[in-house]
Structures are given as C-alpha cells and as structure tokens.
Amino acid sequence: MSRNIRILAVDDSKSTLEVLKRNLVPAGYEVFTCGRVDEAVALLEDLVIDLVITDYRMPAASGLDLIKHVRANLPDVEIMMITGYPSIPGAVEAIKDGAGEYLAKPFTTDELLSSVGRIVERLQRRRVLSSPDTPPDNFGIIGNSPEMELVFQRIGKASASDANVLIRGESGTGKELVARAVHYNSDRRTASFVPVNCTAIPDSLVESELFGHVKGAFTGAKESRAGFFEVANGGSIFLDEIGDASPTMQAKLLRVLQSKEFCKVGSSIVKTVDVRILAATHKDLRRMVDEGSFREDLFYRINVIDINVPPLSERGDDILVLINQFLTEFSRAMRREPPSISDEALQAMRRFNWPGNVRELENLIQRLVVIVDHDTIEITDLPEAMRFSLPREGSVNRTLEEVELEHIRNVLVMTGDNKTRAAEILGINRKTLREKLKRFEGMAAQGE
C-alpha cells in the first residue's frame, strides 16, 4: 500500500533531503524534495501529495508557516515536522497547528520509518472510512480481511453441501449471520431457517419446544403445536450456543439426529423429518467432551463442517468498513448527515480489544450517532475504557528519560500546553513540571 503514498520533503539542508529520500524510496514511497517553503507551495499546487515532511527552521518562511498553509488549503494532506532544535513548546506549537508527527534530528532510519508508517496508517484509515464504495457482497456479511476471506470460503463450501455445520466464535462475532448465509445460499433456501436459543429452554420444556405437543398433552396444552424440528422440515435449524445445552437437551438432539424421527409430546405417531443442523458456540466443545460435559457422539454429529469466525480485534481494517457502514445506516435512520471521526478517535477504536465484537461496535456507533450533536466524533465522545486503551508506541530501546520526555510532550499537546492541567494528569506539581521542562530544554540545547 505504501507505493501509492507520495511524500514532499521540505528542508534547506540538502544532506537531510538526501537522507530522507535514501530511506523512504526503498520503503516504497514516492518522494519529491525542495529547499524552500515557497517552492513547496508551488509544488503542492501541481502535485497530489499525501504527506509533507518539513523542517522547522528555514530561510524566509518557516515550517510552521507551511503547516498553516497546508492545513488551510489541503486538509487531507498529512504533515510531519522535523527539526534540529527540539523543544517541548516547539512540538506543542507544531502539533497544535496540524503536524501529525514531530521528529527531532538526528533520527535513525527506524524512527523515520516508524513515524511515517504511523502517519500512513492514519491516512489509510481515513480513506477506508470515507470511501463511498459499497462493501463487497460476501453472503451479506461485511468484511474483506484475509481472516474473513477464509470464512467466506467455508460458507461457500458449506452451502454446496448438505452436511451439518459447527460455527465457532466469540459472542458478537456474527455466528448467526454465517448460519443464515449457509442456509440461504444452499438448496434449502426456499424452506424455513429456524433459530433456537439452547440457553433459553428449560429441561421441562425441551421435548415440547423441539418436537411440539398435541392438545391435552399436559396442563396448559389447550391446542396442538408444532415444534422447532417440524417447522424446519426441509430447511435448516440453527442451534445457537449449543455448548450451553443441558444433558437432557443433548440426548434429545442426538436421538433425532440419528433417527430423523420424533414424536410430539402426548402422541405415539412417529414423524420423519429432513432437517439440516447449523450449530454455533463460543465454547471449546472438544475440551467439554474431554471433561464429560458435552456428549462426544453429539459433537461428531454436528461437527462435520467447521467454520471459525474471528473476533473483531483480529480482522484488521474490517473495523473501518464496519464503522463506515454503521455510520451511514444509523445516520440515515436519524435523518442526519453522517458525522466524521477524528484520527484520535479512529485510532482508539482501531486498537480497542472489542470484547463484544461486531455487536459492541454496532451498539457504540448507534449511540454516538444519537448522542453526539457536533459534526466530528472526538476521542472524548468515546467510552472511558476505550479512550485510555491506546498502546504505547515506539522502540523499547529508549532510555527512561526519553520515554518520560515523550509522555510529557504528549500530555502537553493534549492539554493545549495547559501546564496546570498537564501537571494534574502527570501526578506532579507545577514546580516539578517546570523543572523537568528546563532539564529537557537544556538537553536539547546540548544536542544542538
């Protein structure tokens, strides 16, 4: 993907431009260079640029002037500031004016590529999110990650077969969507798809719910009623969370799967049924078999074709496609324009673990569309657990002092250089913060 990224490097130092080009071109980026801000402005009028890397201090106009020009005229272009005069106020000013990254000279190749990589990741997130393209129709399921491609392949094979299917995956991953995709793309599509929640049926009602009953079979049976298997005859029955089925229910299911026959409660008439089983679980059934809590013979009956649905956290950029889809759907329902999402909020959502998976994401986007009145969803609009879930980036080979400096810089940027608020967040007083800032500025001056 990086070969599609075009970078404009602006620095009055030819050696720095050479270093940038020598390191970025082999990484697959297309790089243009110039030594002055006015030259950069002229190039930006003629070229489509994705990222501007600019020096801080240059003759005539400064890097900050270029940042302001880009932000005012080219809002979709990313910016990175580099400088041989690193300072916390300078970093704060550059980032407040629109620079996405701030890199101090001298920098290593790894530091440069890491900073550019983070910017490109943000750029690509925005492109996916703002794409007007309709998500590809993969059995009605949204996603195009390699992990989901494997799921689609299995759905295709299962749809062409009449074998029973076991669908595994965490809660909220869309196991029922997979089951419906298998049914409605199979030869049974014109018959019923009957979902059954195995956790919701008490033992006293298992036979009646699964196989039905005749009038007068028990107290309250005022009329005859068809069970799930009779309704699903010729079609598919979806046994959701079969790992939670009681031993009684497991025994009843095994019997009908083996014989294809059942009797309604209160009747001796044997009925034959032609039903395909699509079962789903978030539990490890093999382990349950070993522990004796799930019948081995039933396990082998339902586990002919196995489909594993990955959690949302393992589906890469699928989350961006899903966010875009949910934003469009819920905004249309609310009769409002879809709000945009800031880079910080997107990054937080992209890296959140999503224990509730797609269902949790859908719920969050619906809540944000309903509650957020402004045009852009900011990181402060997200749940607290999500706001503070961002992993720390950067090399593990840094000193403790370097890590502390970066953290203080980030907090000052987040607070808009409000030192009182920054000190509160850092858990120190203003005097200690001032002393740390003086020490870091002294280090920077020595490094010049």
PDB file of N, CA, C and O in Angstrom, residues 16-51:
ATOM      1  N   THR A  16      20.002  16.495   4.505  1.00  0.00           N
ATOM      2  CA  THR A  16      18.803  15.935   5.142  1.00  0.00           C
ATOM      3  C   THR A  16      17.833  15.409   4.090  1.00  0.00           C
ATOM      4  O   THR A  16      17.253  14.328   4.239  1.00  0.00           O
ATOM      5  N   LEU A  17      17.657  16.166   3.000  1.00  0.00           N
ATOM      6  CA  LEU A  17      16.782  15.716   1.918  1.00  0.00           C
ATOM      7  C   LEU A  17      17.289  14.405   1.321  1.00  0.00           C
ATOM      8  O   LEU A  17      16.502  13.519   0.989  1.00  0.00           O
ATOM      9  N   GLU A  18      18.608  14.289   1.202  1.00  0.00           N
ATOM     10  CA  GLU A  18      19.200  13.067   0.659  1.00  0.00           C
ATOM     11  C   GLU A  18      18.947  11.885   1.586  1.00  0.00           C
ATOM     12  O   GLU A  18      18.619  10.778   1.142  1.00  0.00           O
ATOM     13  N   VAL A  19      19.079  12.127   2.912  1.00  0.00           N
ATOM     14  CA  VAL A  19      18.828  11.068   3.894  1.00  0.00           C
ATOM     15  C   VAL A  19      17.373  10.606   3.821  1.00  0.00           C
ATOM     16  O   VAL A  19      17.086   9.410   3.823  1.00  0.00           O
ATOM     17  N   LEU A  20      16.455  11.572   3.734  1.00  0.00           N
ATOM     18  CA  LEU A  20      15.035  11.240   3.654  1.00  0.00           C
ATOM     19  C   LEU A  20      14.735  10.402   2.412  1.00  0.00           C
ATOM     20  O   LEU A  20      14.049   9.373   2.480  1.00  0.00           O
ATOM     21  N   LYS A  21      15.261  10.854   1.282  1.00  0.00           N
ATOM     22  CA  LYS A  21      14.994  10.148   0.027  1.00  0.00           C
ATOM     23  C   LYS A  21      15.629   8.763   0.039  1.00  0.00           C
ATOM     24  O   LYS A  21      15.008   7.773  -0.395  1.00  0.00           O
ATOM     25  N   ARG A  22      16.851   8.667   0.554  1.00  0.00           N
ATOM     26  CA  ARG A  22      17.571   7.401   0.561  1.00  0.00           C
ATOM     27  C   ARG A  22      16.860   6.357   1.429  1.00  0.00           C
ATOM     28  O   ARG A  22      16.926   5.155   1.160  1.00  0.00           O
ATOM     29  N   ASN A  23      16.172   6.806   2.481  1.00  0.00           N
ATOM     30  CA  ASN A  23      15.491   5.871   3.378  1.00  0.00           C
ATOM     31  C   ASN A  23      14.038   5.590   2.987  1.00  0.00           C
ATOM     32  O   ASN A  23      13.529   4.487   3.219  1.00  0.00           O
ATOM     33  N   LEU A  24      13.378   6.563   2.385  1.00  0.00           N
ATOM     34  CA  LEU A  24      11.950   6.410   2.102  1.00  0.00           C
ATOM     35  C   LEU A  24      11.668   5.727   0.767  1.00  0.00           C
ATOM     36  O   LEU A  24      10.705   4.966   0.648  1.00  0.00           O
ATOM     37  N   VAL A  25      12.494   6.000  -0.245  1.00  0.00           N
ATOM     38  CA  VAL A  25      12.253   5.421  -1.569  1.00  0.00           C
ATOM     39  C   VAL A  25      12.339   3.887  -1.536  1.00  0.00           C
ATOM     40  O   VAL A  25      11.454   3.200  -2.070  1.00  0.00           O
ATOM     41  N   PRO A  26      13.375   3.283  -0.889  1.00  0.00           N
ATOM     42  CA  PRO A  26      13.417   1.813  -0.826  1.00  0.00           C
ATOM     43  C   PRO A  26      12.229   1.210  -0.076  1.00  0.00           C
ATOM     44  O   PRO A  26      11.904   0.038  -0.279  1.00  0.00           O
ATOM     45  N   ALA A  27      11.594   2.016   0.795  1.00  0.00           N
ATOM     46  CA  ALA A  27      10.424   1.528   1.545  1.00  0.00           C
ATOM     47  C   ALA A  27       9.156   1.568   0.698  1.00  0.00           C
ATOM     48  O   ALA A  27       8.087   1.163   1.157  1.00  0.00           O
ATOM     49  N   GLY A  28       9.269   2.046  -0.559  1.00  0.00           N
ATOM     50  CA  GLY A  28       8.132   2.024  -1.462  1.00  0.00           C
ATOM     51  C   GLY A  28       7.418   3.342  -1.634  1.00  0.00           C
ATOM     52  O   GLY A  28       6.403   3.412  -2.328  1.00  0.00           O
ATOM     53  N   TYR A  29       7.928   4.417  -1.010  1.00  0.00           N
ATOM     54  CA  TYR A  29       7.276   5.719  -1.126  1.00  0.00           C
ATOM     55  C   TYR A  29       7.835   6.500  -2.318  1.00  0.00           C
ATOM     56  O   TYR A  29       9.015   6.376  -2.665  1.00  0.00           O
ATOM     57  N   GLU A  30       6.982   7.336  -2.916  1.00  0.00           N
ATOM     58  CA  GLU A  30       7.417   8.231  -3.984  1.00  0.00           C
ATOM     59  C   GLU A  30       7.751   9.578  -3.341  1.00  0.00           C
ATOM     60  O   GLU A  30       6.881  10.188  -2.699  1.00  0.00           O
ATOM     61  N   VAL A  31       8.990  10.050  -3.507  1.00  0.00           N
ATOM     62  CA  VAL A  31       9.460  11.212  -2.754  1.00  0.00           C
ATOM     63  C   VAL A  31       9.854  12.365  -3.684  1.00  0.00           C
ATOM     64  O   VAL A  31      10.613  12.179  -4.638  1.00  0.00           O
ATOM     65  N   PHE A  32       9.336  13.559  -3.377  1.00  0.00           N
ATOM     66  CA  PHE A  32       9.712  14.804  -4.052  1.00  0.00           C
ATOM     67  C   PHE A  32      10.384  15.698  -3.019  1.00  0.00           C
ATOM     68  O   PHE A  32      10.032  15.655  -1.831  1.00  0.00           O
ATOM     69  N   THR A  33      11.349  16.521  -3.454  1.00  0.00           N
ATOM     70  CA  THR A  33      12.082  17.355  -2.497  1.00  0.00           C
ATOM     71  C   THR A  33      12.178  18.796  -2.977  1.00  0.00           C
ATOM     72  O   THR A  33      12.146  19.076  -4.179  1.00  0.00           O
ATOM     73  N   CYS A  34      12.289  19.707  -2.007  1.00  0.00           N
ATOM     74  CA  CYS A  34      12.597  21.109  -2.299  1.00  0.00           C
ATOM     75  C   CYS A  34      13.180  21.748  -1.048  1.00  0.00           C
ATOM     76  O   CYS A  34      13.046  21.209   0.061  1.00  0.00           O
ATOM     77  N   GLY A  35      13.826  22.913  -1.205  1.00  0.00           N
ATOM     78  CA  GLY A  35      14.567  23.521  -0.095  1.00  0.00           C
ATOM     79  C   GLY A  35      13.926  24.751   0.510  1.00  0.00           C
ATOM     80  O   GLY A  35      14.463  25.295   1.475  1.00  0.00           O
ATOM     81  N   ARG A  36      12.787  25.204  -0.016  1.00  0.00           N
ATOM     82  CA  ARG A  36      12.149  26.419   0.497  1.00  0.00           C
ATOM     83  C   ARG A  36      10.633  26.244   0.561  1.00  0.00           C
ATOM     84  O   ARG A  36      10.057  25.440  -0.173  1.00  0.00           O
ATOM     85  N   VAL A  37      10.012  27.023   1.456  1.00  0.00           N
ATOM     86  CA  VAL A  37       8.567  26.935   1.637  1.00  0.00           C
ATOM     87  C   VAL A  37       7.822  27.391   0.378  1.00  0.00           C
ATOM     88  O   VAL A  37       6.841  26.769  -0.031  1.00  0.00           O
ATOM     89  N   ASP A  38       8.301  28.477  -0.259  1.00  0.00           N
ATOM     90  CA  ASP A  38       7.600  28.956  -1.450  1.00  0.00           C
ATOM     91  C   ASP A  38       7.664  27.930  -2.591  1.00  0.00           C
ATOM     92  O   ASP A  38       6.703  27.761  -3.357  1.00  0.00           O
ATOM     93  N   GLU A  39       8.785  27.204  -2.678  1.00  0.00           N
ATOM     94  CA  GLU A  39       8.885  26.135  -3.676  1.00  0.00           C
ATOM     95  C   GLU A  39       7.902  25.004  -3.351  1.00  0.00           C
ATOM     96  O   GLU A  39       7.275  24.427  -4.245  1.00  0.00           O
ATOM     97  N   ALA A  40       7.755  24.700  -2.051  1.00  0.00           N
ATOM     98  CA  ALA A  40       6.830  23.650  -1.626  1.00  0.00           C
ATOM     99  C   ALA A  40       5.392  24.027  -1.967  1.00  0.00           C
ATOM    100  O   ALA A  40       4.616  23.189  -2.456  1.00  0.00           O
ATOM    101  N   VAL A  41       5.035  25.300  -1.723  1.00  0.00           N
ATOM    102  CA  VAL A  41       3.676  25.762  -2.024  1.00  0.00           C
ATOM    103  C   VAL A  41       3.381  25.614  -3.519  1.00  0.00           C
ATOM    104  O   VAL A  41       2.292  25.172  -3.915  1.00  0.00           O
ATOM    105  N   ALA A  42       4.358  25.963  -4.353  1.00  0.00           N
ATOM    106  CA  ALA A  42       4.181  25.843  -5.803  1.00  0.00           C
ATOM    107  C   ALA A  42       4.022  24.373  -6.216  1.00  0.00           C
ATOM    108  O   ALA A  42       3.167  24.036  -7.045  1.00  0.00           O
ATOM    109  N   LEU A  43       4.826  23.489  -5.624  1.00  0.00           N
ATOM    110  CA  LEU A  43       4.729  22.062  -5.947  1.00  0.00           C
ATOM    111  C   LEU A  43       3.379  21.488  -5.520  1.00  0.00           C
ATOM    112  O   LEU A  43       2.799  20.661  -6.219  1.00  0.00           O
ATOM    113  N   LEU A  44       2.877  21.946  -4.381  1.00  0.00           N
ATOM    114  CA  LEU A  44       1.605  21.435  -3.880  1.00  0.00           C
ATOM    115  C   LEU A  44       0.431  21.835  -4.775  1.00  0.00           C
ATOM    116  O   LEU A  44      -0.623  21.201  -4.748  1.00  0.00           O
ATOM    117  N   GLU A  45       0.616  22.892  -5.561  1.00  0.00           N
ATOM    118  CA  GLU A  45      -0.431  23.295  -6.499  1.00  0.00           C
ATOM    119  C   GLU A  45      -0.470  22.381  -7.726  1.00  0.00           C
ATOM    120  O   GLU A  45      -1.511  22.243  -8.372  1.00  0.00           O
ATOM    121  N   ASP A  46       0.682  21.766  -8.042  1.00  0.00           N
ATOM    122  CA  ASP A  46       0.783  20.954  -9.252  1.00  0.00           C
ATOM    123  C   ASP A  46       0.728  19.443  -8.999  1.00  0.00           C
ATOM    124  O   ASP A  46       0.419  18.674  -9.909  1.00  0.00           O
ATOM    125  N   LEU A  47       1.074  19.020  -7.776  1.00  0.00           N
ATOM    126  CA  LEU A  47       1.163  17.592  -7.473  1.00  0.00           C
ATOM    127  C   LEU A  47       0.124  17.172  -6.447  1.00  0.00           C
ATOM    128  O   LEU A  47      -0.256  17.954  -5.575  1.00  0.00           O
ATOM    129  N   VAL A  48      -0.310  15.928  -6.542  1.00  0.00           N
ATOM    130  CA  VAL A  48      -1.150  15.334  -5.499  1.00  0.00           C
ATOM    131  C   VAL A  48      -0.214  14.686  -4.487  1.00  0.00           C
ATOM    132  O   VAL A  48       0.466  13.706  -4.795  1.00  0.00           O
ATOM    133  N   ILE A  49      -0.156  15.268  -3.296  1.00  0.00           N
ATOM    134  CA  ILE A  49       0.766  14.820  -2.251  1.00  0.00           C
ATOM    135  C   ILE A  49      -0.040  14.283  -1.072  1.00  0.00           C
ATOM    136  O   ILE A  49      -1.064  14.832  -0.689  1.00  0.00           O
ATOM    137  N   ASP A  50       0.450  13.183  -0.492  1.00  0.00           N
ATOM    138  CA  ASP A  50      -0.215  12.591   0.670  1.00  0.00           C
ATOM    139  C   ASP A  50       0.390  13.077   1.982  1.00  0.00           C
ATOM    140  O   ASP A  50      -0.324  13.242   2.972  1.00  0.00           O
ATOM    141  N   LEU A  51       1.704  13.277   1.995  1.00  0.00           N
ATOM    142  CA  LEU A  51       2.402  13.627   3.230  1.00  0.00           C
ATOM    143  C   LEU A  51       3.466  14.679   2.950  1.00  0.00           C
ATOM    144  O   LEU A  51       4.252  14.531   2.014  1.00  0.00           O
TER     145      LEU A  51
END
